[in-house]
Short mmCIF file of C-alpha atoms and ligand atoms in Angstrom, two decimals:
data_model
loop_
_atom_site.label_atom_id
_atom_site.label_comp_id
_atom_site.label_asym_id
_atom_site.label_seq_id
_atom_site.Cartn_x
_atom_site.Cartn_y
_atom_site.Cartn_z
CA UNK A 250 214.08 47.48 222.01
CA UNK A 251 211.11 45.67 223.45
CA UNK A 252 210.01 42.76 221.32
CA UNK A 253 206.39 43.10 220.27
CA UNK A 254 204.72 40.24 218.43
CA UNK A 255 201.14 39.95 217.36
CA UNK A 256 198.61 37.32 216.49
CA UNK A 257 196.05 38.57 214.02
CA UNK A 258 193.34 36.01 213.30
CA UNK A 259 190.47 36.64 210.92
CA UNK A 260 187.33 35.60 212.80
CA UNK A 261 185.76 33.54 210.07
CA UNK A 262 185.71 30.23 211.93
CA UNK A 263 187.15 28.29 214.81
CA UNK A 264 190.83 28.60 215.71
CA UNK A 265 192.72 26.32 213.31
CA UNK A 266 195.57 24.32 214.86
CA UNK A 267 197.97 25.92 212.38
CA UNK A 268 196.93 29.37 213.60
CA UNK A 269 197.25 28.16 217.17
CA UNK A 270 200.82 27.17 216.44
CA UNK A 271 201.55 30.61 214.98
CA UNK A 272 199.98 32.18 218.07
CA UNK A 273 202.13 29.94 220.26
CA UNK A 274 205.32 30.98 218.47
CA UNK A 275 204.41 34.67 218.77
CA UNK A 276 203.54 34.23 222.43
CA UNK A 277 206.70 32.27 223.21
CA UNK A 278 208.97 34.71 221.48
CA UNK A 279 207.51 37.67 223.33
CA UNK A 280 207.68 35.80 226.64
CA UNK A 281 211.23 34.66 226.03
CA UNK A 282 212.45 38.19 225.42
CA UNK A 283 210.33 39.90 228.04
CA UNK A 284 208.28 41.51 225.30
CA UNK A 285 204.60 41.97 224.54
CA UNK A 286 202.17 39.75 222.70
CA UNK A 287 199.36 41.63 221.01
CA UNK A 288 196.06 40.17 219.90
CA UNK A 289 194.35 41.77 216.95
CA UNK A 290 191.13 40.62 215.38
CA UNK A 291 191.12 41.21 211.63
CA UNK A 292 187.39 41.48 211.14
CA UNK A 293 187.22 43.49 207.95
CA UNK A 294 185.69 40.69 205.92
CA UNK A 295 182.16 41.66 206.81
CA UNK A 296 180.54 38.70 205.13
CA UNK A 297 182.61 36.03 206.80
CA UNK A 298 183.46 37.52 210.20
CA UNK A 299 181.17 36.56 213.06
CA UNK A 300 180.92 37.27 216.75
CA UNK A 301 180.68 33.55 217.30
CA UNK A 302 184.08 33.06 215.70
CA UNK A 303 185.57 35.89 217.76
CA UNK A 304 184.29 34.26 220.93
CA UNK A 305 185.57 30.87 219.83
CA UNK A 306 189.04 32.23 219.09
CA UNK A 307 189.30 34.11 222.38
CA UNK A 308 188.03 31.04 224.21
CA UNK A 309 190.55 28.76 222.54
CA UNK A 310 193.40 31.16 223.27
CA UNK A 311 192.38 31.34 226.90
CA UNK A 312 192.07 27.57 227.13
CA UNK A 313 195.56 27.21 225.67
CA UNK A 314 196.85 29.73 228.18
CA UNK A 315 198.17 32.04 225.46
CA UNK A 316 197.44 35.24 227.29
CA UNK A 317 197.87 38.49 225.43
CA UNK A 318 199.39 41.64 226.87
CA UNK A 319 197.42 44.08 224.72
CA UNK A 320 194.14 43.91 222.85
CA UNK A 321 192.10 42.41 221.49
CA UNK A 322 192.06 45.22 218.97
CA UNK A 323 189.41 45.15 216.28
CA UNK A 324 190.13 46.50 212.84
CA UNK A 325 186.53 47.54 212.32
CA UNK A 326 186.99 49.95 215.23
CA UNK A 327 189.95 51.57 213.55
CA UNK A 328 188.44 52.64 210.22
CA UNK A 329 189.11 56.32 210.86
CA UNK A 330 192.76 55.58 211.40
CA UNK A 331 193.07 53.77 208.07
CA UNK A 332 191.37 56.71 206.41
CA UNK A 333 193.84 59.06 208.01
CA UNK A 334 196.83 57.04 206.82
CA UNK A 335 195.46 56.64 203.32
CA UNK A 336 195.05 60.42 203.13
CA UNK A 337 198.76 60.85 203.76
CA UNK A 338 199.52 58.34 201.03
CA UNK A 339 197.18 60.18 198.65
CA UNK A 340 198.89 63.46 199.47
CA UNK A 341 202.39 62.06 199.00
CA UNK A 342 201.42 60.54 195.67
CA UNK A 343 201.77 56.96 196.90
CA UNK A 344 198.10 56.26 196.43
CA UNK A 345 195.36 57.27 194.04
CA UNK A 346 191.66 56.99 193.58
CA UNK A 347 190.56 54.41 191.06
CA UNK A 348 187.15 54.71 189.43
CA UNK A 349 187.39 51.68 187.20
CA UNK A 350 184.16 49.74 187.09
CA UNK A 351 183.93 46.13 188.13
CA UNK A 352 183.17 45.30 184.51
CA UNK A 353 186.38 46.94 183.33
CA UNK A 354 188.45 45.12 185.90
CA UNK A 355 186.80 41.85 184.97
CA UNK A 356 187.43 42.43 181.28
CA UNK A 357 191.07 43.22 182.06
CA UNK A 358 191.34 39.94 183.90
CA UNK A 359 189.81 37.96 181.06
CA UNK A 360 192.04 39.64 178.48
CA UNK A 361 195.20 38.98 180.45
CA UNK A 362 194.30 35.38 181.14
CA UNK A 363 193.59 34.91 177.44
CA UNK A 364 197.13 36.12 176.78
CA UNK A 365 198.36 33.69 179.46
CA UNK A 366 199.38 36.59 181.67
CA UNK A 367 198.81 36.98 185.39
CA UNK A 368 195.74 39.13 186.07
CA UNK A 369 196.81 42.52 187.29
CA UNK A 370 195.51 46.05 187.31
CA UNK A 371 196.89 48.14 184.45
CA UNK A 372 197.26 51.45 186.29
CA UNK A 373 194.50 53.06 184.22
CA UNK A 374 193.54 55.59 186.92
CA UNK A 375 197.07 56.52 187.97
CA UNK A 376 196.92 59.85 186.22
CA UNK A 377 193.33 60.69 186.93
CA UNK A 378 192.50 64.04 188.20
CA UNK A 379 190.16 62.77 190.89
CA UNK A 380 188.71 66.25 191.45
CA UNK A 381 186.83 65.87 188.21
CA UNK A 382 185.56 62.37 188.79
CA UNK A 383 182.40 61.25 190.49
CA UNK A 384 180.94 57.93 191.51
CA UNK A 385 182.33 55.28 193.74
CA UNK A 386 186.05 54.61 193.84
CA UNK A 387 188.64 52.54 195.60
CA UNK A 388 192.04 53.76 196.70
CA UNK A 389 194.99 52.01 195.18
CA UNK A 390 198.61 51.94 196.16
CA UNK A 391 200.99 53.36 193.59
CA UNK A 392 203.44 50.50 193.51
CA UNK A 393 206.94 51.36 192.23
CA UNK A 394 207.37 50.25 188.62
CA UNK A 395 211.01 49.34 188.81
CA UNK A 396 213.44 47.81 191.24
CA UNK A 397 212.77 44.95 193.58
CA UNK A 398 211.68 44.22 197.10
CA UNK A 399 213.76 42.09 199.40
CA UNK A 400 212.21 40.15 202.20
CA UNK A 401 214.74 39.02 204.77
CA UNK A 402 212.78 36.18 206.23
CA UNK A 403 214.11 34.44 209.32
CA UNK A 404 212.72 31.10 208.20
CA UNK A 405 212.86 31.31 204.40
CA UNK A 406 215.95 33.42 204.00
CA UNK A 407 216.11 36.18 201.41
CA UNK A 408 213.13 36.40 199.06
CA UNK A 409 213.39 38.87 196.20
CA UNK A 410 210.41 40.03 194.20
CA UNK A 411 210.54 42.39 191.24
CA UNK A 412 208.27 45.39 191.47
CA UNK A 413 207.19 44.72 187.92
CA UNK A 414 205.50 41.61 189.33
CA UNK A 415 203.37 43.62 191.72
CA UNK A 416 200.39 45.69 190.66
CA UNK A 417 198.71 48.64 192.32
CA UNK A 418 196.80 46.87 195.02
CA UNK A 419 193.66 48.25 196.58
CA UNK A 420 194.23 49.82 199.98
CA UNK A 421 190.71 50.93 200.79
CA UNK A 422 187.56 49.62 199.18
CA UNK A 423 184.70 51.82 198.03
CA UNK A 424 182.90 51.24 201.34
CA UNK A 425 185.83 52.69 203.28
CA UNK A 426 187.00 49.33 204.60
CA UNK A 427 190.71 48.61 204.24
CA UNK A 428 192.00 45.54 202.47
CA UNK A 429 193.96 42.96 204.41
CA UNK A 430 197.35 44.23 203.26
CA UNK A 431 196.66 47.82 204.18
CA UNK A 432 195.03 47.10 207.54
CA UNK A 433 197.97 44.92 208.53
CA UNK A 434 200.53 47.55 207.63
CA UNK A 435 198.80 50.35 209.51
CA UNK A 436 198.21 48.16 212.53
CA UNK A 437 201.68 46.67 212.66
CA UNK A 438 203.03 50.18 212.48
CA UNK A 439 200.70 51.71 215.07
CA UNK A 440 201.17 48.77 217.39
CA UNK A 441 204.96 48.99 217.08
CA UNK A 442 205.24 45.38 216.03
CA UNK A 443 208.88 44.35 215.90
CA UNK A 444 208.44 40.73 214.75
CA UNK A 445 205.82 39.53 212.31
CA UNK A 446 205.52 35.79 212.82
CA UNK A 447 202.76 34.31 210.67
CA UNK A 448 201.87 31.53 208.26
CA UNK A 449 203.93 31.33 205.08
CA UNK A 450 200.73 31.54 203.08
CA UNK A 451 201.28 35.27 203.66
CA UNK A 452 204.82 35.36 202.34
CA UNK A 453 203.56 36.54 198.96
CA UNK A 454 201.87 39.51 200.64
CA UNK A 455 205.00 40.63 202.41
CA UNK A 456 206.68 42.48 199.49
CA UNK A 457 203.48 44.48 199.05
CA UNK A 458 203.36 45.30 202.72
CA UNK A 459 207.02 46.31 202.66
CA UNK A 460 206.37 48.69 199.79
CA UNK A 461 203.55 50.35 201.71
CA UNK A 462 205.69 50.57 204.85
CA UNK A 463 208.44 52.21 202.82
CA UNK A 464 206.00 54.67 201.32
CA UNK A 465 205.05 55.61 204.86
CA UNK A 466 208.70 56.07 205.76
CA UNK A 467 208.48 53.30 208.33
CA UNK A 468 211.16 50.84 209.31
CA UNK A 469 210.51 47.17 208.69
CA UNK A 470 209.72 44.54 211.28
CA UNK A 471 211.54 41.21 211.33
CA UNK A 472 209.59 38.62 209.37
CA UNK A 473 209.33 34.93 210.18
CA UNK A 474 206.97 32.96 207.99
CA UNK A 475 206.02 29.65 209.49
CA UNK A 476 205.38 26.65 207.30
CA UNK A 477 201.95 25.15 206.80
CA UNK A 478 200.70 22.06 208.57
CA UNK A 479 199.78 19.28 206.18
CA UNK A 480 197.25 16.47 206.33
CA UNK A 481 198.33 12.85 205.85
CA UNK A 482 197.90 13.23 202.08
CA UNK A 483 200.51 16.00 201.99
CA UNK A 484 197.91 18.70 201.28
CA UNK A 485 197.44 21.70 203.53
CA UNK A 486 195.56 20.63 206.66
CA UNK A 487 191.96 21.68 206.23
CA UNK A 488 188.45 20.65 207.03
CA UNK A 489 188.68 18.02 204.34
CA UNK A 490 190.96 16.11 206.69
CA UNK A 491 188.36 16.18 209.43
CA UNK A 492 188.21 18.55 212.32
CA UNK A 493 191.17 20.91 212.54
CA UNK A 494 190.17 23.36 215.21
CA UNK A 495 191.55 23.75 218.70
CA UNK A 496 187.97 23.40 219.94
CA UNK A 497 187.67 20.03 218.31
CA UNK A 498 190.72 18.73 220.12
CA UNK A 499 189.41 20.12 223.36
CA UNK A 500 186.14 18.27 222.82
CA UNK A 501 188.10 15.14 222.06
CA UNK A 502 189.68 15.41 225.49
CA UNK A 503 193.12 16.67 224.53
CA UNK A 504 194.86 18.72 227.21
CA UNK A 505 196.17 22.20 226.38
CA UNK A 506 199.63 21.16 227.58
CA UNK A 507 199.65 18.28 225.11
CA UNK A 508 198.37 20.34 222.20
CA UNK A 509 200.93 23.09 222.80
CA UNK A 510 203.74 20.58 223.21
CA UNK A 511 202.62 18.88 220.04
CA UNK A 512 202.35 22.12 218.08
CA UNK A 513 205.68 23.55 219.16
CA UNK A 514 207.49 20.47 217.87
CA UNK A 515 205.59 20.55 214.61
CA UNK A 516 207.92 23.01 212.94
CA UNK A 517 210.60 23.53 215.55
CA UNK A 518 213.00 21.32 217.45
CA UNK A 519 215.49 21.37 220.27
CA UNK A 520 217.80 18.39 219.88
CA UNK A 521 215.67 15.30 220.08
CA UNK A 522 213.69 16.42 223.10
CA UNK A 523 209.98 15.70 222.73
CA UNK A 524 208.45 16.76 226.02
CA UNK A 525 208.60 20.42 226.95
CA UNK A 526 207.16 22.13 229.96
CA UNK A 527 205.86 25.63 229.35
CA UNK A 528 208.96 27.07 230.99
CA UNK A 529 211.24 24.98 228.81
CA UNK A 530 209.35 26.09 225.73
CA UNK A 531 209.93 29.69 226.68
CA UNK A 532 213.54 29.04 227.52
CA UNK A 533 214.48 27.09 224.38
CA UNK A 534 212.26 28.50 221.66
CA UNK A 535 213.80 30.75 219.09
CA UNK A 536 212.42 31.86 215.74
CA UNK A 537 215.83 31.09 214.20
CA UNK A 538 215.14 27.40 214.76
CA UNK A 539 211.76 27.23 213.05
CA UNK A 540 211.83 24.63 210.27
CA UNK A 541 211.23 25.72 206.75
CA UNK A 542 209.63 22.49 205.61
CA UNK A 543 205.94 21.87 206.10
CA UNK A 544 205.06 19.04 208.45
CA UNK A 545 202.35 16.44 208.55
CA UNK A 546 199.91 16.40 211.41
CA UNK A 547 200.26 13.17 213.35
CA UNK A 548 197.34 12.37 215.59
CA UNK A 549 199.08 9.36 217.13
CA UNK A 550 201.85 11.52 218.46
CA UNK A 551 199.39 14.03 219.83
CA UNK A 552 197.63 11.19 221.67
CA UNK A 553 200.93 9.91 223.00
CA UNK A 554 201.73 13.34 224.40
CA UNK A 555 198.25 13.65 225.79
CA UNK A 556 198.59 10.43 227.67
CA UNK A 557 201.92 11.58 229.02
CA UNK A 558 200.30 14.71 230.42
CA UNK A 559 197.28 12.82 231.71
CA UNK A 560 199.65 10.62 233.67
CA UNK A 561 201.97 13.30 234.94
CA UNK A 562 199.96 16.45 235.58
CA UNK A 563 198.58 17.10 239.04
CA UNK A 564 195.17 15.32 238.93
CA UNK A 565 193.45 18.17 240.75
CA UNK A 566 194.34 20.48 237.85
CA UNK A 567 192.48 18.17 235.45
CA UNK A 568 189.30 17.93 237.49
CA UNK A 569 187.30 20.81 235.97
CA UNK A 570 187.87 19.62 232.42
CA UNK A 571 187.19 15.99 233.36
CA UNK A 572 183.96 17.09 234.96
CA UNK A 573 182.99 18.95 231.79
CA UNK A 574 183.52 15.80 229.76
CA UNK A 575 181.39 13.76 232.13
CA UNK A 576 178.67 16.37 232.02
CA UNK A 577 178.76 16.23 228.23
CA UNK A 578 177.75 12.60 228.70
CA UNK A 579 174.97 13.61 231.07
CA UNK A 580 176.90 12.37 234.10
CA UNK A 581 176.92 14.53 237.21
CA UNK A 582 179.62 13.80 239.72
CA UNK A 583 177.84 14.86 242.88
CA UNK A 584 176.53 11.33 243.45
CA UNK A 585 179.72 9.39 243.41
CA UNK A 586 183.42 9.24 244.19
CA UNK A 587 185.60 12.37 244.06
CA UNK A 588 186.61 13.11 240.48
CA UNK A 589 190.22 13.38 241.45
CA UNK A 590 190.23 9.79 242.76
CA UNK A 591 188.67 8.49 239.57
CA UNK A 592 191.19 10.45 237.53
CA UNK A 593 194.02 8.88 239.45
CA UNK A 594 192.60 5.40 239.02
CA UNK A 595 191.90 5.84 235.31
CA UNK A 596 194.79 7.88 234.02
CA UNK A 597 196.83 4.92 232.82
CA UNK A 598 193.87 3.62 230.89
CA UNK A 599 192.82 6.45 228.65
CA UNK A 600 194.49 8.56 226.03
CA UNK A 601 192.06 11.43 226.32
CA UNK A 602 189.84 12.96 228.96
CA UNK A 603 186.86 12.17 226.83
CA UNK A 604 187.78 8.50 226.66
CA UNK A 605 188.36 8.58 230.39
CA UNK A 606 184.94 10.08 230.96
CA UNK A 607 183.30 7.48 228.74
CA UNK A 608 185.03 4.76 230.72
CA UNK A 609 184.05 6.25 234.05
CA UNK A 610 180.29 6.53 233.75
CA UNK A 611 179.72 3.42 235.90
CA UNK A 612 181.29 5.14 238.89
CA UNK A 613 178.41 7.58 238.89
CA UNK A 614 175.50 5.92 237.17
CA UNK A 615 174.07 2.43 237.03
CA UNK A 616 174.49 0.96 233.59
CA UNK A 617 171.48 -0.34 231.77
CA UNK A 618 172.84 -3.73 230.90
CA UNK A 619 176.02 -5.73 231.11
CA UNK A 620 178.02 -6.00 227.90
CA UNK A 621 176.77 -9.08 226.08
CA UNK A 622 180.13 -10.71 225.38
CA UNK A 623 181.50 -9.88 228.82
CA UNK A 624 178.43 -11.47 230.33
CA UNK A 625 178.54 -14.60 228.17
CA UNK A 626 182.17 -15.16 229.01
CA UNK A 627 182.28 -14.22 232.69
CA UNK A 628 178.87 -14.62 234.20
CA UNK A 629 178.10 -18.23 233.50
CA UNK A 630 176.00 -20.29 235.89
CA UNK A 631 178.96 -21.94 237.62
CA UNK A 632 180.24 -18.66 238.97
CA UNK A 633 177.02 -17.87 240.78
CA UNK A 634 177.91 -19.58 244.10
CA UNK A 635 181.32 -17.85 244.17
CA UNK A 636 179.82 -14.50 243.40
CA UNK A 637 177.14 -15.02 246.01
CA UNK A 638 179.74 -15.89 248.64
CA UNK A 639 181.73 -12.84 247.64
CA UNK A 640 178.65 -10.67 247.95
CA UNK A 641 178.21 -11.95 251.48
CA UNK A 642 181.85 -11.36 252.40
CA UNK A 643 181.70 -7.85 251.02
CA UNK A 644 178.46 -7.09 252.78
CA UNK A 645 180.20 -7.82 256.08
CA UNK A 646 182.45 -4.86 255.49
CA UNK A 647 180.86 -1.81 257.05
CA UNK A 648 180.96 1.47 255.19
CA UNK A 649 183.79 2.66 257.43
CA UNK A 650 185.95 -0.24 256.22
CA UNK A 651 185.01 0.04 252.57
CA UNK A 652 188.56 0.51 251.31
CA UNK A 653 190.60 -1.24 248.65
CA UNK A 654 192.78 -3.34 251.01
CA UNK A 655 189.79 -4.70 252.93
CA UNK A 656 187.93 -5.36 249.70
CA UNK A 657 191.00 -7.11 248.37
CA UNK A 658 191.10 -9.34 251.45
CA UNK A 659 187.46 -10.24 251.08
CA UNK A 660 188.06 -11.32 247.50
CA UNK A 661 191.19 -13.32 248.37
CA UNK A 662 189.55 -15.07 251.30
CA UNK A 663 186.45 -15.96 249.34
CA UNK A 664 188.55 -17.33 246.50
CA UNK A 665 190.59 -19.43 248.94
CA UNK A 666 187.49 -20.72 250.69
CA UNK A 667 185.97 -21.86 247.42
CA UNK A 668 189.27 -23.01 246.02
CA UNK A 669 189.01 -20.63 243.06
CA UNK A 670 191.81 -18.79 241.34
CA UNK A 671 191.68 -15.10 242.18
CA UNK A 672 191.04 -14.12 238.58
CA UNK A 673 188.14 -16.55 238.35
CA UNK A 674 186.37 -14.47 240.94
CA UNK A 675 187.76 -11.02 240.31
CA UNK A 676 186.76 -10.84 236.65
CA UNK A 677 183.10 -11.85 237.18
CA UNK A 678 183.01 -9.31 240.00
CA UNK A 679 184.36 -6.67 237.63
CA UNK A 680 181.80 -7.50 234.97
CA UNK A 681 179.02 -7.47 237.55
CA UNK A 682 179.93 -4.08 239.01
CA UNK A 683 181.20 -2.21 235.94
CA UNK A 684 179.24 -3.90 233.17
CA UNK A 685 182.43 -4.66 231.28
CA UNK A 686 185.82 -6.35 231.41
CA UNK A 687 188.19 -3.41 231.78
CA UNK A 688 188.61 -1.25 234.82
CA UNK A 689 191.26 -0.17 237.29
CA UNK A 690 192.27 -2.83 239.86
CA UNK A 691 189.05 -4.35 241.08
CA UNK A 692 189.48 -3.54 244.78
CA UNK A 693 190.07 0.11 243.93
CA UNK A 694 187.18 0.03 241.46
CA UNK A 695 184.83 -1.34 244.11
CA UNK A 696 185.98 1.23 246.65
CA UNK A 697 185.27 4.04 244.21
CA UNK A 698 181.92 2.71 243.03
CA UNK A 699 180.84 2.57 246.67
CA UNK A 700 179.52 -0.13 248.95
CA UNK A 701 175.82 0.19 248.27
CA UNK A 702 176.19 0.29 244.51
CA UNK A 703 178.57 -2.67 244.47
CA UNK A 704 176.22 -4.84 246.55
CA UNK A 705 173.21 -3.82 244.47
CA UNK A 706 175.01 -4.54 241.22
CA UNK A 707 176.10 -7.93 242.51
CA UNK A 708 172.50 -8.69 243.40
CA UNK A 709 171.41 -7.64 239.98
CA UNK A 710 174.05 -9.80 238.29
CA UNK A 711 173.10 -12.79 240.44
CA UNK A 712 169.44 -12.40 239.55
CA UNK A 713 170.44 -12.32 235.91
CA UNK A 714 172.56 -15.45 236.16
CA UNK A 715 169.87 -17.36 237.95
CA UNK A 716 166.99 -15.63 236.30
N1 LIG B 985 194.40 37.82 209.39
C1 LIG B 985 195.38 37.01 208.77
C2 LIG B 985 194.97 35.58 208.79
O1 LIG B 985 194.18 35.19 209.61
C3 LIG B 985 196.71 37.09 209.45
C4 LIG B 985 197.54 38.09 208.84
C5 LIG B 985 198.89 38.35 209.42
O2 LIG B 985 199.28 37.70 210.40
O3 LIG B 985 199.49 39.24 208.90
O4 LIG B 985 195.46 34.82 207.98
#
């Protein structure tokens, strides 16, 4: 048997991190077992589905590297197929046309609620002779009245629901569009899905889906319902907690490796290992080991992982995304040091690519003014002679010798000549050429900023001190 998993997002917004984790688990499981990972877009909610959301989801999946083997399939392109399947259910007596008006259904709901009962359809149209009816209708599933449904869930164990708890759910609406539960069943069946791995917010739907599958004479997939991700207040992670989309984390400068590593651990573990390469994830992951308990999203840990990957991934692989972050700040890297060199110099100093970009603007653009506090503390009048001497020493270095070791020597020699401690000279130099007090080692920083810019910025600082 080839394992076939699927990820089936509804395109009503950006890709939520919780959905991304589900997608990751589906992807990993298929990869691990040499199976297929199918992408299906559940776009039947016509009011809330948008092309923009579809694009955003596909984009986020691609960015995460969760490549799909088949699809994307779109439910709205499969309406005929749902019609075909519903016809067989109508013929076999497992479905019926329901002509009840909205008003009747609403009244039923009100009456049941008044009696403190769960709203449910009362089966009014079960015995209709639909040949004699006219007007618009929906198609309902004829749920068994007795017995129970057992869900053997890999994560939650056995869940038993009495059929008397389930009503005759709508399969196809009056406009011919299937409901979620029906679309999923037909698709999972047609796409030969062997493992349904999804959020446990769908666990309550599973008995209904099993009943439909049984009515179709189909065998059941394996179910694994993954717990929800919670915000710091213990409530389900949602927009109320701030941004929750994969896109948001990308814009914040999180790396896909870090986000995936973070998400896999949020609901699954392998001993106390925290860092997993993609290959290790594939090797170690198993749906049997998914945790049942919901977990709280921890941004600090995500940042920690991100920094780990910033420091350890091949810098050249980070260049395109780093460049994108700089461009978001209006900084274009063609007039400055190679991005890869800046990445290498900065990677210990930033937790995200965005932060790194923000801290790297001075390599490419002159800053408008020096930070006020940095200036007050480091560019006082008494440093002017030292800085001037340093400017002269640096200007003696030709462009061909403009490298960190030579720059370092120039600083050391100037400090010795003027009997200054190295830091007394290096920090004012840093403030003068970067506009602030934090940067990579100053010789490296000067090399990257470039000879002409360094000398110009020193001149500018000197004019300001004396001016
Ligand atoms: N379209 C559903 C959702 O986005 C997923 C359903 C499923 O995986 O069965 O929640």
